Amino acid sequence: MSNDVMAEIQRDYLFNLVLKGERADGRAFDEFREMSIETNVIGAAEGSALVKLGDTQVLVGIKTQPGEPFPDTPDVGVIITNAELIPMASPEFEAGPPREGAIEIARVVDRGIRESKSIDLKKLCITEGEKVWIIFIDIHVLNNGGNIIDAASAGSIAALLTATLPAARYDLGEDSQIPMRDIPIAVTAIEFGGELLLDPSLDEEQIAGTSLTVITNTDGSISGMQKSGAEPLTVDQVIRVVDMAKTAAAEIRKKFLEV
Amino acid sequence: MSNDVMAEIQRDYLFNLVLKGERADGRAFDEFREMSIETNVIGAAEGSALVKLGDTQVLVGIKTQPGEPFPDTPDVGVIITNAELIPMASPEFEAGPPREGAIEIARVVDRGIRESKSIDLKKLCITEGEKVWIIFIDIHVLNNGGNIIDAASAGSIAALLTATLPAARYDLGEDSQIPMRDIPIAVTAIEFGGELLLDPSLDEEQIAGTSLTVITNTDGSISGMQKSGAEPLTVDQVIRVVDMAKTAAAEIRKKFLEV
Amino acid sequence: MSNDVMAEIQRDYLFNLVLKGERADGRAFDEFREMSIETNVIGAAEGSALVKLGDTQVLVGIKTQPGEPFPDTPDVGVIITNAELIPMASPEFEAGPPREGAIEIARVVDRGIRESKSIDLKKLCITEGEKVWIIFIDIHVLNNGGNIIDAASAGSIAALLTATLPAARYDLGEDSQIPMRDIPIAVTAIEFGGELLLDPSLDEEQIAGTSLTVITNTDGSISGMQKSGAEPLTVDQVIRVVDMAKTAAAEIRKKFLEV
Amino acid sequence: MNDKPEHFIIDGKRLDGRNLDELRPIKIEMSPLDRADGSCYLEWGNNKIMAAVYGPRELHPRHRQNMTRSVVQYRYNMASFSVDERIRPGPSRRSVEISKVSREAFEPVVFTKFFPRTAIDVFIEVLQADAGTRTAGINAASLALADAGIPMRGLVSACAVGKVDGRIVLDLMKEEDNYGEADMPVAMIAGGRITLLQMDGRLTTEEFYEALKLAKTGCDKVYELQRQALLEKYGGEHPVDAEDVSLEGDTDEQ
Amino acid sequence: MNDKPEHFIIDGKRLDGRNLDELRPIKIEMSPLDRADGSCYLEWGNNKIMAAVYGPRELHPRHRQNMTRSVVQYRYNMASFSVDERIRPGPSRRSVEISKVSREAFEPVVFTKFFPRTAIDVFIEVLQADAGTRTAGINAASLALADAGIPMRGLVSACAVGKVDGRIVLDLMKEEDNYGEADMPVAMIAGGRITLLQMDGRLTTEEFYEALKLAKTGCDKVYELQRQALLEKYGGEHPVDAEDVSLEGDTDEQ
Amino acid sequence: MNDKPEHFIIDGKRLDGRNLDELRPIKIEMSPLDRADGSCYLEWGNNKIMAAVYGPRELHPRHRQNMTRSVVQYRYNMASFSVDERIRPGPSRRSVEISKVSREAFEPVVFTKFFPRTAIDVFIEVLQADAGTRTAGINAASLALADAGIPMRGLVSACAVGKVDGRIVLDLMKEEDNYGEADMPVAMIAGGRITLLQMDGRLTTEEFYEALKLAKTGCDKVYELQRQALLEKYGGEHPVDAEDVSLEGDTDEQ
């Protein structure tokens, strides 16, 4: 009961702020929280990145190993993306196999990487039909402070950019980098009181009816989109989010030149 | 509570009918509901059949693919039969892995086909010990109007009779039919008030203590039998069901000449 | 409630006994219940032993078959130990995949065998990197009368000592014994009222805060140890259990000369 | 798997002869199932979809009940024989995600507040899969919900748009989906508000605008077919009557 | 796997020297387990079966309770080492089906109405498997239920009949089961009413009649052994005393 | 996998230059996580461990509640990328056992009676694994519990001892763990009472005594580092203040 009351009060508070064009942490509607990316944090992984986005902390580890290609695509490598919303990260998360929330995050991140063709999958082929590189992207959410998906997406790309293919370990020639061609960036907005807010904090996320994630590439093209949540969006809102996402993604992408 | 009362009233009603030699839908005790069989309804499957038996609707799909034989039977093909009592078909069915009801249906249908030797399994061998045809029989119950098992059995046979082995797709020569040698037909009776009723409707099924399924072949031989339910049967009752089943099966088998 | 009261009374009763230096079944603190070991009880298994330790009954079956070695240890055989606390054995046990209790038993028994190097794993290699003997140790608890772990450990060793490698069945030469080099014996003590009691009965086990299992070898060395339970032990207590375990194990080991 | 065709569009026509903004043939059968509270069978090109609705009904286990509204549950499932390569039965990561976004496509339109503590269960079985099963499933679900008499703010209509041979096209068929450059499933409430939106592939912003517009055209066409199916089934009776008004109202809005 | 023998019956004798209507040797040990409310160890040829009964006892979770009667639960399980090829632990489709039909073999005889809301749990462990484990399990379960003092209308007795070399024989051994032409497990309440009936293989109607008759003979023989085991254990005491009467009554009936 | 080194100890120094009774470097960061009630990040050699504590909080499902005390739950988990060969996500038999013995390492020190019906949840994520992850996890958990303000009788400190090249050494590194002759993880309450004890390998009784003594030395060193970390974080404030007294008292005891 009292939880409901608190939620109601919180909602009203944030709603009134939004009406005044403000957010609880003082950000502009199209402003991201500070994002820090630290790569190569896990030596045991072939690539890794710890992303902090406000209070959100996501650790992404890349493991690569030779394996069999899928029968219908014998000449390209395999990407397997997995997200774990471990109970450490939030009182709401429970142990057990990934549920729809974790599966959605993994699949949206996966498609963003795959569909942008940011990895040259053909170059991951070792012997056609027999052996290709399998790339496991494991997303480990340590602390949920809202907008896990953008942090997970950024972490995955950062980890991929610094990951190696350990060919020598398997007598497959010299080690090399994963062949990357683009830097797709996910940017998520929530709709609340008719307004669109980028990079929602946990509080904002919990009161918003719906969110839209847009993944854009270096050339400004869109390579992924996912609406999530139980409220509708208008066509105009969608178009505005796409515009905001492109601008914000360009800003975030700069960080990767530093990585 | 009121559910129990309704069940009680329903039971009394049907019991009194049976005492008068009648059934709620006007059928004779040894009379099947109208059965329609439509084959090749799913182009993506190698064989398929939609069976309607009264309100019951069962869709059976056959998939065939080359695979490894079992080590102890290296020269014969493999049949794998699976039944799904999906929650679409009845408010009583729940999502999740098959429970005992679905497993029993699949196994009785499977044994009927296997034990009648209606499929010439030796002819499904491609390379002894290495490669044989695997035949998946997937039974998808769409609407449970009672007597799923007879509909599933008829659907499986109808789908098998029209199924192809897509050899060309796997560079294994020309496509051919699945080598069928017989048409085993399952016929189920319930015992109720001392009487034996063929092809129970859902209402009848729910009040009956027990059922007996008898699978008979073209030559009148029996190739499968399964008692199900918590009431005993006398030897005489069993013998009567076998007789009724042979007659009814012969009638149903005629439909397959039309298929 | 009344269960709690009974447990309380039982605890007081046993506590008062221990203060007087007694146990409910008249044993000395360092005395085992009668242990009987019957081997080769299951002809279908390559080795087997039924151990009765007081009311506790544990059946261990050994299955052996050729299989692939682990990639990082290509020249040694594989041991896989599994324990099932089947619901037959106790009203507390539930059906389903092994829980932490069963897993702990299996792993402690497994480590005792493995770490004592009682099996010469190198001799289980058939073709390096390709084929080795896999030894399945399956522990089936039939009746839980307390101290399952010592019974399971003794049963596993007894079953291994009499097990064959059925090489002829796989065209791998002549059958032989599993190459055994030592007889590690697990001895478990519980701590209760400051005292240490070997081979706890079920009643004793249920009131004890903690237990310590010590696995010792023929030469008196220790090859495994596991504290279990929610009470601490002092260093002195641990040292005393080790001493008691060595003496008791030597006694039990004599039985294996009879096997 | 067929090989990739060299061209998908020749002389303004697609491989199956359709225009760029043309839907595949759609066939709707209302209430094919007897046990469900509402049902709909829908063929869309080579897709064969069965939808059933149960509810509002008691929700188990109890802790999943919501005191103030009905809980919409949606299970999208592909029959194991619905595609060339047999699917192992049971939920996959793909089907879990599709079930989630499809459920969210309906949550805005169902009057869940009318039925606290209950569940409204939507079951979609893909009996044969061509491209576009999730949108076909949503269209069938919409009609099955109406057939079950579940009060809704309007029908949900869905279709996919995509990009092949550099052109934005409506309603991808299988080859276009497999080898095309982008795929974008969209669901809308009559009137144009978006309740499902996903995109895979690569589109410029301009192409995206065009795709969104074409999706609206497609959803409008689908809506018209859904409306006809309901009219045929219910004629002047209330389920459609009442709904019809509000739907039209919605359409007028924009 | 051994190869298929050329003949199963030579000069009217089977591979193990039995007559066509002869059971394999049966050994019964009552109450071998201390924790269970009732138990029985049974050897039947090379089958080694342990049965245990717990109950009537509280049933969890609560929603599985029946307000008017006890729920009989039956778990048939094969130990992983019970056959030549190791079995992966846990339920298989085969063991689930056997558990179901075995449970139904007892539901008609247990006075479940005496114990509303409770469970009566029967656990069967096949420690070593020859042919006929389900019928051996039922026979052991019957005695374990009696040992637990569960009131029953009569003992359930079971055996399989089959067809080898064109002849109907009682109680198939492993080779006969593997290569025979038909296998038919049957369970009966003393008196002849059938509580379990399954058939695999191929039989003419006449053969089936013969098989059914032979099954009755087999079940009668098994019943006699069960009765002796109970008498030895309980002598003139009540569990058997009371039962004995009703059982004899049943036998006289036919 | 690296090959086994010929020697692990040369001139009294180990492969990484440590003395036999020397711990690897330990780095502690308090409260790195915002959502958890308490947390601790700990590096120990190449181990990277995150610990989080939630609770006391409501325990679901209800039947798992204890009317007289809080239930301590402990989940040790290795991230799939924490070792050379990727680990499949989800609990393994190894992680289930480690979770159990680690939970039991804390049950004696947590004042569970203060919080009936609740759960105290400890989550350990091994982000990078060298040898000794369970003891590193326990040390981190100890600090996370203190950080969450959970009242305890004292901190739990843990380390492993082992045998390599015939010598008893403190705190095995990976190569020593892989190829060494024995490994013995120990957890102690400040004062020396043992709350976790496991041993693998082969030790004479004398070696075991020596190992136990060395474990005490190691745990004392770890305790000092834990104490410092708490002092740095909380200074003179109460969480440590109160605890500090009781801990010192415990230490004085022996």
mmCIF file with all atom_site columns, N, CA, C and O in Angstrom, chain C residues 6 14 44 63 65 67 69 83-84 86 107 113 146 162 206 215-216 232 242:
data_model
loop_
_atom_site.group_PDB
_atom_site.id
_atom_site.type_symbol
_atom_site.label_atom_id
_atom_site.label_alt_id
_atom_site.label_comp_id
_atom_site.label_asym_id
_atom_site.label_entity_id
_atom_site.label_seq_id
_atom_site.pdbx_PDB_ins_code
_atom_site.Cartn_x
_atom_site.Cartn_y
_atom_site.Cartn_z
_atom_site.occupancy
_atom_site.B_iso_or_equiv
_atom_site.pdbx_formal_charge
_atom_site.auth_seq_id
_atom_site.auth_comp_id
_atom_site.auth_asym_id
_atom_site.auth_atom_id
_atom_site.pdbx_PDB_model_num
ATOM 1  N N  . MET C 1 6   ? 8.460  -31.506 20.079  1.00 0.00 ? 6   MET C N  1
ATOM 2  C CA . MET C 1 6   ? 9.077  -32.830 20.051  1.00 0.00 ? 6   MET C CA 1
ATOM 3  C C  . MET C 1 6   ? 10.573 -32.709 19.770  1.00 0.00 ? 6   MET C C  1
ATOM 4  O O  . MET C 1 6   ? 11.401 -33.389 20.400  1.00 0.00 ? 6   MET C O  1
ATOM 5  N N  . LEU C 1 14  ? 18.881 -36.036 24.119  1.00 0.00 ? 14  LEU C N  1
ATOM 6  C CA . LEU C 1 14  ? 20.186 -36.426 23.583  1.00 0.00 ? 14  LEU C CA 1
ATOM 7  C C  . LEU C 1 14  ? 21.304 -35.623 24.234  1.00 0.00 ? 14  LEU C C  1
ATOM 8  O O  . LEU C 1 14  ? 22.392 -36.135 24.496  1.00 0.00 ? 14  LEU C O  1
ATOM 9  N N  . ALA C 1 44  ? 23.757 -55.816 -13.832 1.00 0.00 ? 44  ALA C N  1
ATOM 10 C CA . ALA C 1 44  ? 23.766 -54.930 -14.995 1.00 0.00 ? 44  ALA C CA 1
ATOM 11 C C  . ALA C 1 44  ? 24.833 -53.850 -14.884 1.00 0.00 ? 44  ALA C C  1
ATOM 12 O O  . ALA C 1 44  ? 25.235 -53.254 -15.877 1.00 0.00 ? 44  ALA C O  1
ATOM 13 N N  . LYS C 1 63  ? 29.056 -47.641 -13.626 1.00 0.00 ? 63  LYS C N  1
ATOM 14 C CA . LYS C 1 63  ? 28.952 -47.926 -15.055 1.00 0.00 ? 63  LYS C CA 1
ATOM 15 C C  . LYS C 1 63  ? 30.221 -47.400 -15.712 1.00 0.00 ? 63  LYS C C  1
ATOM 16 O O  . LYS C 1 63  ? 30.708 -46.307 -15.353 1.00 0.00 ? 63  LYS C O  1
ATOM 17 N N  . GLN C 1 65  ? 32.237 -46.799 -19.555 1.00 0.00 ? 65  GLN C N  1
ATOM 18 C CA . GLN C 1 65  ? 32.097 -46.829 -21.004 1.00 0.00 ? 65  GLN C CA 1
ATOM 19 C C  . GLN C 1 65  ? 33.170 -45.950 -21.641 1.00 0.00 ? 65  GLN C C  1
ATOM 20 O O  . GLN C 1 65  ? 33.645 -45.001 -21.019 1.00 0.00 ? 65  GLN C O  1
ATOM 21 N N  . GLY C 1 67  ? 34.712 -43.032 -23.848 1.00 0.00 ? 67  GLY C N  1
ATOM 22 C CA . GLY C 1 67  ? 34.213 -41.720 -24.231 1.00 0.00 ? 67  GLY C CA 1
ATOM 23 C C  . GLY C 1 67  ? 35.371 -40.771 -24.433 1.00 0.00 ? 67  GLY C C  1
ATOM 24 O O  . GLY C 1 67  ? 36.534 -41.159 -24.338 1.00 0.00 ? 67  GLY C O  1
ATOM 25 N N  . PRO C 1 69  ? 37.989 -37.747 -23.609 1.00 0.00 ? 69  PRO C N  1
ATOM 26 C CA . PRO C 1 69  ? 38.581 -37.103 -22.425 1.00 0.00 ? 69  PRO C CA 1
ATOM 27 C C  . PRO C 1 69  ? 38.269 -35.610 -22.438 1.00 0.00 ? 69  PRO C C  1
ATOM 28 O O  . PRO C 1 69  ? 37.846 -35.058 -23.453 1.00 0.00 ? 69  PRO C O  1
ATOM 29 N N  . ALA C 1 83  ? 24.971 -38.280 -6.916  1.00 0.00 ? 83  ALA C N  1
ATOM 30 C CA . ALA C 1 83  ? 24.226 -38.831 -5.783  1.00 0.00 ? 83  ALA C CA 1
ATOM 31 C C  . ALA C 1 83  ? 22.762 -38.449 -5.919  1.00 0.00 ? 83  ALA C C  1
ATOM 32 O O  . ALA C 1 83  ? 22.447 -37.318 -6.278  1.00 0.00 ? 83  ALA C O  1
ATOM 33 N N  . GLU C 1 84  ? 21.899 -39.402 -5.666  1.00 0.00 ? 84  GLU C N  1
ATOM 34 C CA . GLU C 1 84  ? 20.459 -39.142 -5.721  1.00 0.00 ? 84  GLU C CA 1
ATOM 35 C C  . GLU C 1 84  ? 19.862 -39.371 -4.341  1.00 0.00 ? 84  GLU C C  1
ATOM 36 O O  . GLU C 1 84  ? 19.932 -40.487 -3.818  1.00 0.00 ? 84  GLU C O  1
ATOM 37 N N  . ILE C 1 86  ? 16.813 -39.873 -3.334  1.00 0.00 ? 86  ILE C N  1
ATOM 38 C CA . ILE C 1 86  ? 15.476 -40.147 -3.860  1.00 0.00 ? 86  ILE C CA 1
ATOM 39 C C  . ILE C 1 86  ? 14.444 -40.103 -2.738  1.00 0.00 ? 86  ILE C C  1
ATOM 40 O O  . ILE C 1 86  ? 14.744 -40.410 -1.584  1.00 0.00 ? 86  ILE C O  1
ATOM 41 N N  . ARG C 1 107 ? 30.097 -34.594 -4.447  1.00 0.00 ? 107 ARG C N  1
ATOM 42 C CA . ARG C 1 107 ? 31.378 -33.929 -4.677  1.00 0.00 ? 107 ARG C CA 1
ATOM 43 C C  . ARG C 1 107 ? 32.414 -34.317 -3.620  1.00 0.00 ? 107 ARG C C  1
ATOM 44 O O  . ARG C 1 107 ? 33.606 -34.431 -3.922  1.00 0.00 ? 107 ARG C O  1
ATOM 45 N N  . ILE C 1 113 ? 37.952 -39.783 -3.671  1.00 0.00 ? 113 ILE C N  1
ATOM 46 C CA . ILE C 1 113 ? 38.491 -40.803 -4.578  1.00 0.00 ? 113 ILE C CA 1
ATOM 47 C C  . ILE C 1 113 ? 39.552 -40.211 -5.491  1.00 0.00 ? 113 ILE C C  1
ATOM 48 O O  . ILE C 1 113 ? 40.621 -40.775 -5.689  1.00 0.00 ? 113 ILE C O  1
ATOM 49 N N  . GLY C 1 146 ? 20.900 -41.631 8.677   1.00 0.00 ? 146 GLY C N  1
ATOM 50 C CA . GLY C 1 146 ? 21.985 -40.790 9.168   1.00 0.00 ? 146 GLY C CA 1
ATOM 51 C C  . GLY C 1 146 ? 23.330 -41.179 8.580   1.00 0.00 ? 146 GLY C C  1
ATOM 52 O O  . GLY C 1 146 ? 23.562 -42.330 8.215   1.00 0.00 ? 146 GLY C O  1
ATOM 53 N N  . THR C 1 162 ? 35.527 -53.785 -7.081  1.00 0.00 ? 162 THR C N  1
ATOM 54 C CA . THR C 1 162 ? 35.037 -55.021 -7.707  1.00 0.00 ? 162 THR C CA 1
ATOM 55 C C  . THR C 1 162 ? 34.549 -54.783 -9.135  1.00 0.00 ? 162 THR C C  1
ATOM 56 O O  . THR C 1 162 ? 33.980 -55.676 -9.746  1.00 0.00 ? 162 THR C O  1
ATOM 57 N N  . GLN C 1 206 ? 20.354 -34.643 13.160  1.00 0.00 ? 206 GLN C N  1
ATOM 58 C CA . GLN C 1 206 ? 19.380 -33.557 13.029  1.00 0.00 ? 206 GLN C CA 1
ATOM 59 C C  . GLN C 1 206 ? 19.515 -32.505 14.110  1.00 0.00 ? 206 GLN C C  1
ATOM 60 O O  . GLN C 1 206 ? 19.091 -31.369 13.929  1.00 0.00 ? 206 GLN C O  1
ATOM 61 N N  . ILE C 1 215 ? 38.577 -37.706 5.196   1.00 0.00 ? 215 ILE C N  1
ATOM 62 C CA . ILE C 1 215 ? 38.857 -38.878 4.373   1.00 0.00 ? 215 ILE C CA 1
ATOM 63 C C  . ILE C 1 215 ? 40.343 -39.206 4.507   1.00 0.00 ? 215 ILE C C  1
ATOM 64 O O  . ILE C 1 215 ? 41.195 -38.354 4.225   1.00 0.00 ? 215 ILE C O  1
ATOM 65 N N  . THR C 1 216 ? 40.628 -40.414 4.977   1.00 0.00 ? 216 THR C N  1
ATOM 66 C CA . THR C 1 216 ? 42.029 -40.781 5.186   1.00 0.00 ? 216 THR C CA 1
ATOM 67 C C  . THR C 1 216 ? 42.372 -42.028 4.390   1.00 0.00 ? 216 THR C C  1
ATOM 68 O O  . THR C 1 216 ? 41.499 -42.818 4.018   1.00 0.00 ? 216 THR C O  1
ATOM 69 N N  . PRO C 1 232 ? 30.441 -23.107 14.226  1.00 0.00 ? 232 PRO C N  1
ATOM 70 C CA . PRO C 1 232 ? 31.897 -23.132 14.047  1.00 0.00 ? 232 PRO C CA 1
ATOM 71 C C  . PRO C 1 232 ? 32.531 -24.305 14.797  1.00 0.00 ? 232 PRO C C  1
ATOM 72 O O  . PRO C 1 232 ? 31.930 -24.887 15.698  1.00 0.00 ? 232 PRO C O  1
ATOM 73 N N  . VAL C 1 242 ? 40.286 -35.460 13.245  1.00 0.00 ? 242 VAL C N  1
ATOM 74 C CA . VAL C 1 242 ? 41.243 -36.099 12.343  1.00 0.00 ? 242 VAL C CA 1
ATOM 75 C C  . VAL C 1 242 ? 41.811 -37.363 13.000  1.00 0.00 ? 242 VAL C C  1
ATOM 76 O O  . VAL C 1 242 ? 41.906 -38.425 12.365  1.00 0.00 ? 242 VAL C O  1
#
